[in-house]
XYZ file of C-alpha atoms in Angstrom:
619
model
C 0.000 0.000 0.000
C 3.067 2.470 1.313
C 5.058 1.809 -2.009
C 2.344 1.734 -4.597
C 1.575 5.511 -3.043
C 4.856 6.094 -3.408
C 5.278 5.241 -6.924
C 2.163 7.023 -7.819
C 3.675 10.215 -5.895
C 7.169 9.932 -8.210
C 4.270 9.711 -11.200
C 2.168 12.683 -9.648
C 5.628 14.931 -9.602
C 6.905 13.944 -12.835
C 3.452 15.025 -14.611
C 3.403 18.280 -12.315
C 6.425 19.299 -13.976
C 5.341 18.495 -17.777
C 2.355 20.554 -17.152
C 3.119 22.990 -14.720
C -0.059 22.419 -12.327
C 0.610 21.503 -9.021
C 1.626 17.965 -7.933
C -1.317 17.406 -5.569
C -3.868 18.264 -7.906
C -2.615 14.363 -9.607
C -2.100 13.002 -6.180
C -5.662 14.179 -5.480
C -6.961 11.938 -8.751
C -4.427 9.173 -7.726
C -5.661 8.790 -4.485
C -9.266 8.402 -5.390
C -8.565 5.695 -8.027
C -6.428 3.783 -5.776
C -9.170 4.088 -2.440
C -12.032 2.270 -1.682
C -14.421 4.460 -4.146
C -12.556 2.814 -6.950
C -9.781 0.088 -7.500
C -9.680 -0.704 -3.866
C -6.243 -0.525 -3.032
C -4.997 1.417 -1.031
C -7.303 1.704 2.295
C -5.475 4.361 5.018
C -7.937 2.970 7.483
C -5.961 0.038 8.033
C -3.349 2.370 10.138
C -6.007 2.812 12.661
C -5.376 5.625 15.268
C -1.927 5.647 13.917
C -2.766 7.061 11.024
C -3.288 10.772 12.882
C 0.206 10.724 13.849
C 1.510 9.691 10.661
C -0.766 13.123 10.008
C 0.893 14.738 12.216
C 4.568 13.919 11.389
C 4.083 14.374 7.841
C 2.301 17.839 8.196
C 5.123 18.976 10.621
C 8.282 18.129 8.484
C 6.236 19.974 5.482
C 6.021 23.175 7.249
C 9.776 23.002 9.090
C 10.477 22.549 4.777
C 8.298 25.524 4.591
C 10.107 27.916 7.177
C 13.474 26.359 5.815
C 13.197 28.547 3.013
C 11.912 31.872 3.835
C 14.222 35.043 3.455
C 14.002 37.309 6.105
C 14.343 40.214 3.575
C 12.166 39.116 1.026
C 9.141 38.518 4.140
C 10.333 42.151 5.526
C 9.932 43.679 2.603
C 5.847 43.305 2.426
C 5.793 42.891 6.038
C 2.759 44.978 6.861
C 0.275 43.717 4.196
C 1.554 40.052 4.878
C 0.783 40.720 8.822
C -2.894 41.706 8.160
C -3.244 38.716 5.579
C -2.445 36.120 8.467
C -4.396 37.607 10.920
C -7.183 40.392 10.452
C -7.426 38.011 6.487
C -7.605 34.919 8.323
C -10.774 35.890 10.798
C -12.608 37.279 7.474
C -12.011 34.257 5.804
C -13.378 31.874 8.513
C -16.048 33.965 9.089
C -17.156 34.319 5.198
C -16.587 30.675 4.125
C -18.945 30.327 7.513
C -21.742 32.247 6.185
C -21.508 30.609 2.594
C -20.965 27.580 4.069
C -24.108 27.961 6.874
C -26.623 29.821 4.374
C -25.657 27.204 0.750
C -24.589 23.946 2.369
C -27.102 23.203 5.225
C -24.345 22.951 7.288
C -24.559 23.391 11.000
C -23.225 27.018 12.503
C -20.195 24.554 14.361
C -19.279 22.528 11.325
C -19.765 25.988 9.044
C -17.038 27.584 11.346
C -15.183 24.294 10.921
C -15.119 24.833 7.649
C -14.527 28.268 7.389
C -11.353 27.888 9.368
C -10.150 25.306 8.044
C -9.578 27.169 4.260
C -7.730 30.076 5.458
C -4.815 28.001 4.494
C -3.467 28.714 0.967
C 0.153 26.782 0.860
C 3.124 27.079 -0.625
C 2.955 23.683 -1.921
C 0.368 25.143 -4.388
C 1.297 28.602 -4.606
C 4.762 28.142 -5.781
C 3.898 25.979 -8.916
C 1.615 28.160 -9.717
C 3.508 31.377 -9.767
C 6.077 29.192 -11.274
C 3.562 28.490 -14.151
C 2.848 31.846 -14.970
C 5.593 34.458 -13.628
C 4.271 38.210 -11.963
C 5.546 40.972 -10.618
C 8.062 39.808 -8.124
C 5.879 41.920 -5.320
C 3.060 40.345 -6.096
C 5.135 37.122 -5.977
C 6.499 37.697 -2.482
C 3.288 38.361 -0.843
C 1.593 35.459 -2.156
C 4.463 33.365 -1.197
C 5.090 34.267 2.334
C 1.255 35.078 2.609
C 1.276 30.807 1.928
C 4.288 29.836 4.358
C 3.010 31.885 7.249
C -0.870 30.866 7.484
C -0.254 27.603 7.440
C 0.507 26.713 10.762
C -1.891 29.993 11.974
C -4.845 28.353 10.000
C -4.560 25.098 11.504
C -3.897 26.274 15.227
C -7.732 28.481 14.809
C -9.019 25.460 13.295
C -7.859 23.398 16.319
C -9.260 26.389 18.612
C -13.059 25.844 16.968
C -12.759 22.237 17.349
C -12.453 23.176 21.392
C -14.818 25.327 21.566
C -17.209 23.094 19.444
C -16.519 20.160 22.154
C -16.556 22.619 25.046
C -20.410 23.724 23.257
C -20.783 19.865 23.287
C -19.670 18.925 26.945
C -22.265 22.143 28.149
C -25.488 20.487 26.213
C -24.800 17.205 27.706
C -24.525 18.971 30.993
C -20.841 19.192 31.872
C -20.876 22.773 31.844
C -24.034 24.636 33.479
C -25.079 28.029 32.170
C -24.235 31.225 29.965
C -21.375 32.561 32.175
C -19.746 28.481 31.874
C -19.989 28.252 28.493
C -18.161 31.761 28.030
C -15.677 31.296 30.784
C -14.783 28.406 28.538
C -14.713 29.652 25.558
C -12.237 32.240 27.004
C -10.246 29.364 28.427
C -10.436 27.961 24.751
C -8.794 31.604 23.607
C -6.049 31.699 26.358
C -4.962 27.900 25.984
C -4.481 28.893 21.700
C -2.944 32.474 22.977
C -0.382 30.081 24.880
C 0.321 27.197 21.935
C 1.243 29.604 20.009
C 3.662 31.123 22.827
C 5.180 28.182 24.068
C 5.611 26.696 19.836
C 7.306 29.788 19.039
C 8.881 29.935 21.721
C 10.880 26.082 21.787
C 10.829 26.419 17.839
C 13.451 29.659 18.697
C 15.495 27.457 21.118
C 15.415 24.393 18.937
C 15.969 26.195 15.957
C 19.217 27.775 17.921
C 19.905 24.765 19.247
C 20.415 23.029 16.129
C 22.306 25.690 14.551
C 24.792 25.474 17.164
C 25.321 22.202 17.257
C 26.258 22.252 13.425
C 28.415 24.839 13.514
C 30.537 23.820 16.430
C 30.523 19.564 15.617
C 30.001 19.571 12.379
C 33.566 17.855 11.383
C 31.762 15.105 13.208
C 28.721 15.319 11.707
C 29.902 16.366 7.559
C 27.981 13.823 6.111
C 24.705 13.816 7.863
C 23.986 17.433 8.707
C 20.645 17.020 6.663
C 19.938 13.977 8.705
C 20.946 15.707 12.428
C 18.659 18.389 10.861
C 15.722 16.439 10.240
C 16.310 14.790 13.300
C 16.243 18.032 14.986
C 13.232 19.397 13.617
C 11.171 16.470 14.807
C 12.359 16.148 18.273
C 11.954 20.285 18.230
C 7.967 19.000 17.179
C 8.140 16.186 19.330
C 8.796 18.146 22.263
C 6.475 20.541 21.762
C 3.660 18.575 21.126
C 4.468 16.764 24.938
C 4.917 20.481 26.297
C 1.730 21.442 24.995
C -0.635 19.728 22.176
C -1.421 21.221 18.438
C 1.684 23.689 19.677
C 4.881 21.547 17.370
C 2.670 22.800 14.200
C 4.377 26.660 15.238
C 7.709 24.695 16.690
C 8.547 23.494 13.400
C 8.048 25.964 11.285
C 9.573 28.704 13.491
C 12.810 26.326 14.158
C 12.926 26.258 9.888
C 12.743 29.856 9.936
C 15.637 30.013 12.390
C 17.969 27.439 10.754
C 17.246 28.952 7.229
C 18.500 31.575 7.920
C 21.626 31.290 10.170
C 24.292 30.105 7.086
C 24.867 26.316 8.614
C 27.461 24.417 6.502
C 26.270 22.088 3.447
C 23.202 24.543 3.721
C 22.154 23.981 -0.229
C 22.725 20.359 0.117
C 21.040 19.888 3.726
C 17.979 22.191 1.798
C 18.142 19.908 -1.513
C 17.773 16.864 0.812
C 14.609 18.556 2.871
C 12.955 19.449 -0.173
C 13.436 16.199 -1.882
C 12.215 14.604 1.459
C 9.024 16.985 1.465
C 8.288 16.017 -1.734
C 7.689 12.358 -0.776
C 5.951 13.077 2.307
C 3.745 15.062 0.543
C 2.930 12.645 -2.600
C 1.987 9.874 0.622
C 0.530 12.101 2.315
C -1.925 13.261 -0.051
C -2.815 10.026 -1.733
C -3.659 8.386 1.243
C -6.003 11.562 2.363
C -7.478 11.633 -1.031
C -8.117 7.630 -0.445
C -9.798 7.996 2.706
C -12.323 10.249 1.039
C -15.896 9.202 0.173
C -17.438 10.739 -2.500
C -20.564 10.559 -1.218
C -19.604 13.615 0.958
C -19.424 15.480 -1.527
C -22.060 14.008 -3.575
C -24.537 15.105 -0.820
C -23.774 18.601 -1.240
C -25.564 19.133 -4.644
C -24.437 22.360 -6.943
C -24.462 24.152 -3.505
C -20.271 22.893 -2.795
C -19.332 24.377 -5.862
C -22.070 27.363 -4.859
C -19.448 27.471 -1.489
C -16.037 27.257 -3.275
C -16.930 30.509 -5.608
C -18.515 32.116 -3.060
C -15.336 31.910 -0.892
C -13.008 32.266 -4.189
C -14.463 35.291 -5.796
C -16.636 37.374 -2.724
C -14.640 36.052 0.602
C -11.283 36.321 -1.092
C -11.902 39.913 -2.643
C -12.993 41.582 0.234
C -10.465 40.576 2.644
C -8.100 41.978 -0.251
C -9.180 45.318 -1.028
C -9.877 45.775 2.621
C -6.800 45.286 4.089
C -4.615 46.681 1.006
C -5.985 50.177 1.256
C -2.638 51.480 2.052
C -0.587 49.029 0.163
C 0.609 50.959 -2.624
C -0.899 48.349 -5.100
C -2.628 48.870 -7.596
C -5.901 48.250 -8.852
C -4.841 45.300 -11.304
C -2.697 43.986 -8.095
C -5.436 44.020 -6.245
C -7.490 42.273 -8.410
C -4.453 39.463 -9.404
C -4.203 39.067 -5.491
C -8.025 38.209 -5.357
C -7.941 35.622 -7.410
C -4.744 33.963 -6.170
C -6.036 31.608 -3.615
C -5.723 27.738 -3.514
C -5.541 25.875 -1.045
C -3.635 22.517 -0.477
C -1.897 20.129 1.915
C -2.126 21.353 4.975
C -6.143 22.383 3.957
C -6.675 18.583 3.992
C -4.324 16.994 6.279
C -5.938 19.406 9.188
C -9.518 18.343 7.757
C -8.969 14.899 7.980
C -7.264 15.186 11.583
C -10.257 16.821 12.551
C -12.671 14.617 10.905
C -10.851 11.908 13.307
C -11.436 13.592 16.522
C -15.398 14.977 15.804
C -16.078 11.285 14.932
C -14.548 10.143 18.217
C -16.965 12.490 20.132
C -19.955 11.481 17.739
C -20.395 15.217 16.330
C -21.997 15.033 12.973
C -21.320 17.210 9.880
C -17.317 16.024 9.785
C -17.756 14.122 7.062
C -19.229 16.668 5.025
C -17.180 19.516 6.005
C -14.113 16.986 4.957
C -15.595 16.496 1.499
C -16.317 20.640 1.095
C -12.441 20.707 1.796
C -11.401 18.629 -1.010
C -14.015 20.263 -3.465
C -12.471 23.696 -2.586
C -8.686 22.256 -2.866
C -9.554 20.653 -6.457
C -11.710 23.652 -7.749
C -9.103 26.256 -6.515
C -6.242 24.503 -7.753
C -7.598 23.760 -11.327
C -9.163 26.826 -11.928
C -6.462 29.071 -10.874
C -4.014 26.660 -12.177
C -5.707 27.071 -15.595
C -6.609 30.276 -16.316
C -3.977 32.239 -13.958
C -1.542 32.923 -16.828
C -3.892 34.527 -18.921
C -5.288 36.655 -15.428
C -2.305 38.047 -15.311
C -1.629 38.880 -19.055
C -5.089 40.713 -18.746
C -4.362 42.589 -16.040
C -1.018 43.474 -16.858
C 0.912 41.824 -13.582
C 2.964 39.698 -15.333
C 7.051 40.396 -15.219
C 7.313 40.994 -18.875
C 10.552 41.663 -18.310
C 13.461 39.011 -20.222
C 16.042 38.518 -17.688
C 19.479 36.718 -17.593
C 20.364 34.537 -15.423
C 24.007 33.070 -15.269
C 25.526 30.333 -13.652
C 28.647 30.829 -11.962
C 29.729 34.102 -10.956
C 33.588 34.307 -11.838
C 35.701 37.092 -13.546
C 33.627 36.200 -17.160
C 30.468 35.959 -15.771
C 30.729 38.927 -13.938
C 32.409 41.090 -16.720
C 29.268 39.485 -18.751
C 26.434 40.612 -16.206
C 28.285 44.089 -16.390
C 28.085 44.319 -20.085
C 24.254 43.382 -20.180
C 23.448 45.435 -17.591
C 25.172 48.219 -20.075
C 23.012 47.278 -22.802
C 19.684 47.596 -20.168
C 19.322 43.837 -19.446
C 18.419 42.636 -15.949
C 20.625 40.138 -14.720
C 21.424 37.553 -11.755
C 24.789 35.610 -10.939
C 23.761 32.072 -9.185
C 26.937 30.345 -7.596
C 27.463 27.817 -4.824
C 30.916 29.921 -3.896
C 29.599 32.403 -1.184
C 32.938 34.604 -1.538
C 31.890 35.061 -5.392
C 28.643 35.832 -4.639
C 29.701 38.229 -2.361
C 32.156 39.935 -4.182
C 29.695 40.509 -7.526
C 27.091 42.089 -4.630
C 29.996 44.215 -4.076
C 30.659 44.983 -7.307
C 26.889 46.111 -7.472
C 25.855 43.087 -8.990
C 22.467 41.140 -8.216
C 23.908 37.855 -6.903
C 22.772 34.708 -5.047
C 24.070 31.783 -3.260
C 22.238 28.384 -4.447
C 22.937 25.370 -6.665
C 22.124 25.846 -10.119
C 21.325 22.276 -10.533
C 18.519 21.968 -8.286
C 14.822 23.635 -8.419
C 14.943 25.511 -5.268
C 18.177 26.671 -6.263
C 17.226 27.841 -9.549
C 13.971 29.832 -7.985
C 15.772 32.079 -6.381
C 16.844 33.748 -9.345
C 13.107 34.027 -10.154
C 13.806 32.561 -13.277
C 10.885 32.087 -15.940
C 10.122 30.586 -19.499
C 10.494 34.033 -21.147
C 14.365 34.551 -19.770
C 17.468 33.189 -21.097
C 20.313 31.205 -18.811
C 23.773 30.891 -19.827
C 26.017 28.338 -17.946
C 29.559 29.631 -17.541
C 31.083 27.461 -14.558
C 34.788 25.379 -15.139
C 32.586 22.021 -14.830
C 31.042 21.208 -18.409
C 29.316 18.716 -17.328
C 27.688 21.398 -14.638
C 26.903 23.674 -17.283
C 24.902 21.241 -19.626
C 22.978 20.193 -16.723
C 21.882 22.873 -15.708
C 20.664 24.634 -19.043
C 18.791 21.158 -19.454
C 17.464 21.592 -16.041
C 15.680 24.958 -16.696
C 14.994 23.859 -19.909
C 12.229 20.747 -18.255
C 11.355 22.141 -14.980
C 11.058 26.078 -16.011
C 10.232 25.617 -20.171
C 13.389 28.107 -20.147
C 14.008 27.819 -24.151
C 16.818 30.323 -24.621
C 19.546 28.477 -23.022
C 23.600 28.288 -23.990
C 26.574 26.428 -21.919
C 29.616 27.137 -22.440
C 32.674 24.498 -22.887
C 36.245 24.304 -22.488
C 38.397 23.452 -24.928
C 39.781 20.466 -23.489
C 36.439 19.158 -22.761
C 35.486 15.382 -22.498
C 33.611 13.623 -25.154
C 31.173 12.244 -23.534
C 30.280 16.220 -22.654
C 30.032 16.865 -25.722
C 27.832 14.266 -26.555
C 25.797 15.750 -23.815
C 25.176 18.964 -25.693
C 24.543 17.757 -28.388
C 22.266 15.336 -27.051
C 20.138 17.968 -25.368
C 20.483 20.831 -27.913
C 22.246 23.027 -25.647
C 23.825 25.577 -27.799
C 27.640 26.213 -27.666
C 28.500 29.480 -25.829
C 30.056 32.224 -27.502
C 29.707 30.213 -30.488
C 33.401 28.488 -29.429
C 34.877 26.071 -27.048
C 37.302 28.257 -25.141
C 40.464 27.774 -22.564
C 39.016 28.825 -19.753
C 41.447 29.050 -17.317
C 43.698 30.992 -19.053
C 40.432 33.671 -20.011
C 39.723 33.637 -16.223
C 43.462 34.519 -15.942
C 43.692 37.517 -18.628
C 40.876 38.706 -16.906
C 42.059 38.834 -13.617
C 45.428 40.496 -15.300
C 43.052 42.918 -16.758
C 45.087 41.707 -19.969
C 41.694 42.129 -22.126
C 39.621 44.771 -23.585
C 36.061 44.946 -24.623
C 34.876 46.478 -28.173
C 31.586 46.884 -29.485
C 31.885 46.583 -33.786
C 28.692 47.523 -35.887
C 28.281 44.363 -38.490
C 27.787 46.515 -41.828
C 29.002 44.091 -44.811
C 25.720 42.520 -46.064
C 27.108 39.033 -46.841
C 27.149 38.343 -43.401
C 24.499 36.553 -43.612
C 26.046 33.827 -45.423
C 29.143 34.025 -43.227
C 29.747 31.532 -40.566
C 30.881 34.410 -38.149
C 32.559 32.640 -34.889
C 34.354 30.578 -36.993
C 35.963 33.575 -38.789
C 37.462 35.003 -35.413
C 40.633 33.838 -33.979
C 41.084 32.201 -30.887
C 42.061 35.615 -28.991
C 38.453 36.953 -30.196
C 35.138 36.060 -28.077
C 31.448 37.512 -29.185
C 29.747 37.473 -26.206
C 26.935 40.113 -26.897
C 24.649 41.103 -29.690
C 22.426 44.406 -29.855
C 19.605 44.061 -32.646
C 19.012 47.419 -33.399
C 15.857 46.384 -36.256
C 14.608 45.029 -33.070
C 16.017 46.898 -29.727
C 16.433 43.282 -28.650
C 19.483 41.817 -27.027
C 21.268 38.621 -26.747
C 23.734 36.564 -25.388
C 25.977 35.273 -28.472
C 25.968 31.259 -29.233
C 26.391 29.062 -31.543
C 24.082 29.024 -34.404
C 23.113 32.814 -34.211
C 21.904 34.564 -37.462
C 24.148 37.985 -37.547
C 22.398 40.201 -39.246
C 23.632 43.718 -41.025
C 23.592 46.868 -38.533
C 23.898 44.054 -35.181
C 26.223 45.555 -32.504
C 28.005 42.704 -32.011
C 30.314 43.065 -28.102
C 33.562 41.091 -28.225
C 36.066 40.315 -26.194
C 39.443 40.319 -26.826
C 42.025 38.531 -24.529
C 44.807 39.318 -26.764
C 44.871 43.073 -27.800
C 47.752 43.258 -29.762
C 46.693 40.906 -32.253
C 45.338 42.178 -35.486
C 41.583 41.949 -36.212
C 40.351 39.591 -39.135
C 39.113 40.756 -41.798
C 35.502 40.146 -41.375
C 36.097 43.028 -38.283
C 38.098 45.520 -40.034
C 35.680 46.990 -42.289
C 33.345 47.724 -39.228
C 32.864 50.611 -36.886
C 34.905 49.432 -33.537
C 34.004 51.166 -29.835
C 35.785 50.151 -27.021
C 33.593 49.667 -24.409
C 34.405 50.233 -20.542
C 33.814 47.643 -18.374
């Protein structure tokens, strides 16, 4: 049962990047056709009570994932509107998918809180694919991001809280609790005992998070080749302990203790992050099949056109409201407004909270679980579909999307950064990714947009913000680096302007590779890179710009007419103000401004560059 979820999950991701929807929108479709409504093979009930803590565990190293990669700066930045999103947002939600859920579904006021509460969780593993799938304004891209991370573990702790004071209302009509003044001495009980999970989560999430921090830093030649296990490790005994301190608080523990590691600069960070995220992803795929198993579709069935009636309501009233409300002072605008509206769906945690709560209202007999489960689901699946498949086009309506072709380049040595400084020049927006903090450093210093991350991994590459429209060139000494990455973009980000470059001395089965993948040939040459990196360093080089003017160019194979000491590395298109990074293949065309660098200045130029107009460019 465990591995055929499992393979199904590997399926589920592998499909979610083809398409670009979100993985648990297939995990959602697996796990129905594999659970009792269907093929009848995978049944979650068999785990019994244990399968709340498998739940539990699951949900808590997804949201430790979660706070593993937020940037203080980035969640800073849009502090204030994200603030009023996870709180003042979260109470309008609840209370609005209430009143649609109360007045459409014929669903108790209890279970329509229930409800409610329960889908002020968005996600990041749903928002992230989407705004993957179709790129915005990186604004609107941080809000919605962080907006995701940070309810999470504040929509399930309020959800918890109306459970309480649902069983407290329970305990008083079967006469545990006498009276008005009980039931609201209670209910304030119910307030202060939330009030404190959150305090005491927080709280050992800061310590553990510390903790663990510590420990790496000062052991880790001990430790070098598990730090992403002592990590994990960590982060469940930080929920662990929590949990026994207090229960429903390790949900805050682990996603604070994330935060806190994320953002201290551990060794074997990237890796110990590469390992998390490949982790999350499986928890995730088994998680959400066997939720999606355990659902009867008679729950949502029995709700008629009104769940649909429910999920809009919530989607385009609920959602638009608590927007413009709370964004008065935001600075946005209209259209971002708008864009933000419609951004909403909800995933993992959305269900794995339902179904824990499904668990404990059926212990205590309460009706209306089941149902409330079922709206759940129906919101998760309509959200993630229809935003999923008409969110792209939102935002080319609106006018939100980053229409903006960057340039992203892997590595961030002497060439790359004498290349991001010569795009910049021509009006290009660019970003160095390197593993080498000291490189990454010194390009910030040298003004340069730069960040630390591994070029061949997802996470990595979304830090650059990277999208289909943009071009990535590869310039790192490993060739076999370079191709892999430009094919990496290429699958997971439908990045189609892609070039690698390749030294001279480079192995055949490299090669092969590029060819192989179609990855065109930087610079239209393999080069010796060591000894460019070298001349550059020397500041043995300079940099002219020529203006291509002989008309049979076109029929001129152009890198093969330069020497060795000659390296096109930019071309200006003035028929089309467009510019791009030279590679093999490229069409010069009469009138390009074509930016070349020379590593040996005292040569003569060839012929096919004397008859042009030569600039030296400053660099």
């Amino acid at each position: 049962m465990v591995s055929l979820a499992l393979v199904l999950g590997v399926i589920g991701q592998m499909l979610s990047i083809r398409t670009g929807f979100p993985s648990i929108v297939f995990f959602l479709i697996f796990g129905i056709l594999v659970g009792p409504e269907f093929l009848s093979l995978v049944h979650p009930s068999e785990f019994g009570e244990g399968l709340e803590v498998i739940i539990k565990l699951c949900v808590a190293i997804v949201l430790f994932e979660a706070g593993l990669n937020l940037n203080k700066e980035d969640a800073l930045s849009h502090g204030s509107i994200i603030v009023l999103l996870i709180t003042v947002g979260a109470l309008i939600t609840m209370i609005g998918g209430a009143f649609f859920a109360y007045f459409l579904g014929d669903l108790s006021w209890e279970m329509a809180f229930v409800y409610g509460s329960l889908v002020i969780v968005t996600g990041p593993t749903v928002v992230q694919p989407l705004l993957r799938r179709f790129k915005v304004k990186p604004n609107l891209k941080h809000i919605l991001e962080y907006e995701g991370v940070l309810i999470d573990p504040v929509g399930a702790l309020i959800a918890l809280f109306v459970v309480e004071v649902i069983l407290i209302g329970s305990h008083s009509a079967s006469g545990t609790i006498i009276g008005f003044a009980g039931q609201f001495m209670e209910v304030g009980q119910a307030v202060l005992l939330v009030a404190y999970k959150f305090l005491v989560g927080g709280l050992l999430g800061v310590l553990g998070g510390y903790a663990a921090t510590f420990a790496v830093k000062r052991f880790y030649i001990y430790m070098e080749d598990f730090v992403d296990l002592f990590i994990l490790a960590s982060a469940l005994a930080v929920y662990g302990f929590a949990e026994m301190v207090t229960l429903d608080s390790g949900l805050v523990a682990a996603i604070v203790s994330g935060a806190i590691v994320g953002n201290l600069n551990i060794p074997e960070e990237e890796e110990m992050k590469k390992f998390k995220g490949k982790l999350t992803i499986l928890v995730i795929s088994l998680l959400f099949i066997f939720l999606a198993a355990s659902l009867e579709l008679d729950y949502i069935r029995d709700l008629g056109i009104y769940g649909p009636l429910i999920v809009l309501g919530l989607l385009f009233i609920v959602r638009p409201v608590e927007i413009f409300l709370l964004c008065i002072r935001s600075g946005l605008s209209i259209r971002e407004k708008i864009f933000l509206s419609f951004v909403s769906p909800r995933g993992i945690i959305a269900a794995s909270i339902a179904s824990i709560i499904a668990l404990e209202l059926h212990q205590h007999e309460i009706e209306g679980a089941n149902t409330v489960q079922g709206l759940v689901f129906l919101t998760i699946a309509i959200s993630v579909f229809l935003q999923g498949g008409v969110g792209g086009f939102v935002s080319r309506v609106l006018g939100v999307n980053d229409k903006r072709n960057n340039v992203v380049i892997v590595g961030a040595n002497n060439l790359a950064r004498l290349l991001a400084r010569l795009l910049e020049k021509t009006g290009k927006r660019v970003c160095l990714i390197d593993t080498n903090r000291r490189l990454v450093e010194l390009s910030g210093s040298q003004g340069l947009n730069a960040v630390e991350g591994n070029a061949l991994t997802v996470d990595g590459l979304e830090k650059t913000e990277i999208s289909s429209q943009d071009t990535l060139i590869s310039l790192t000494t490993s060739d076999h680096v370079n191709v892999l990455a430009c094919r990496l973009v290429r699958i997971d980000f439908k990045v189609a302007g892609v070039c690698a470059l390749l030294n001279h001395q480079a192995s055949s089965s490299d090669i092969e590779d590029m060819q192989r993948f179609r990855v065109p040939l930087a610079f239209g040459k393999q080069i010796d890179i060591m000894d460019i990196y070298s001349k550059i360093a020397g500041k043995e080089y300079v940099v002219f710009r020529s203006i291509i003017r002989k008309e049979e160019i076109d029929n001129m194979n152009f890198e093969k007419s330069l020497p060795e000491h000659l390296i096109p590395l930019v071309v200006e298109r003035a028929r089309t103000d467009e510019v791009f990074v030279y590679h093999e293949g490229f069409n010069i065309e009469a009138g390009d401004k074509v930016s070349i660098l020379d590593v040996n200045p005292v040569l003569t130029s060839p012929d096919i560059i004397e008859g042009t107009e030569k600039d030296l460019i400053e660099v």
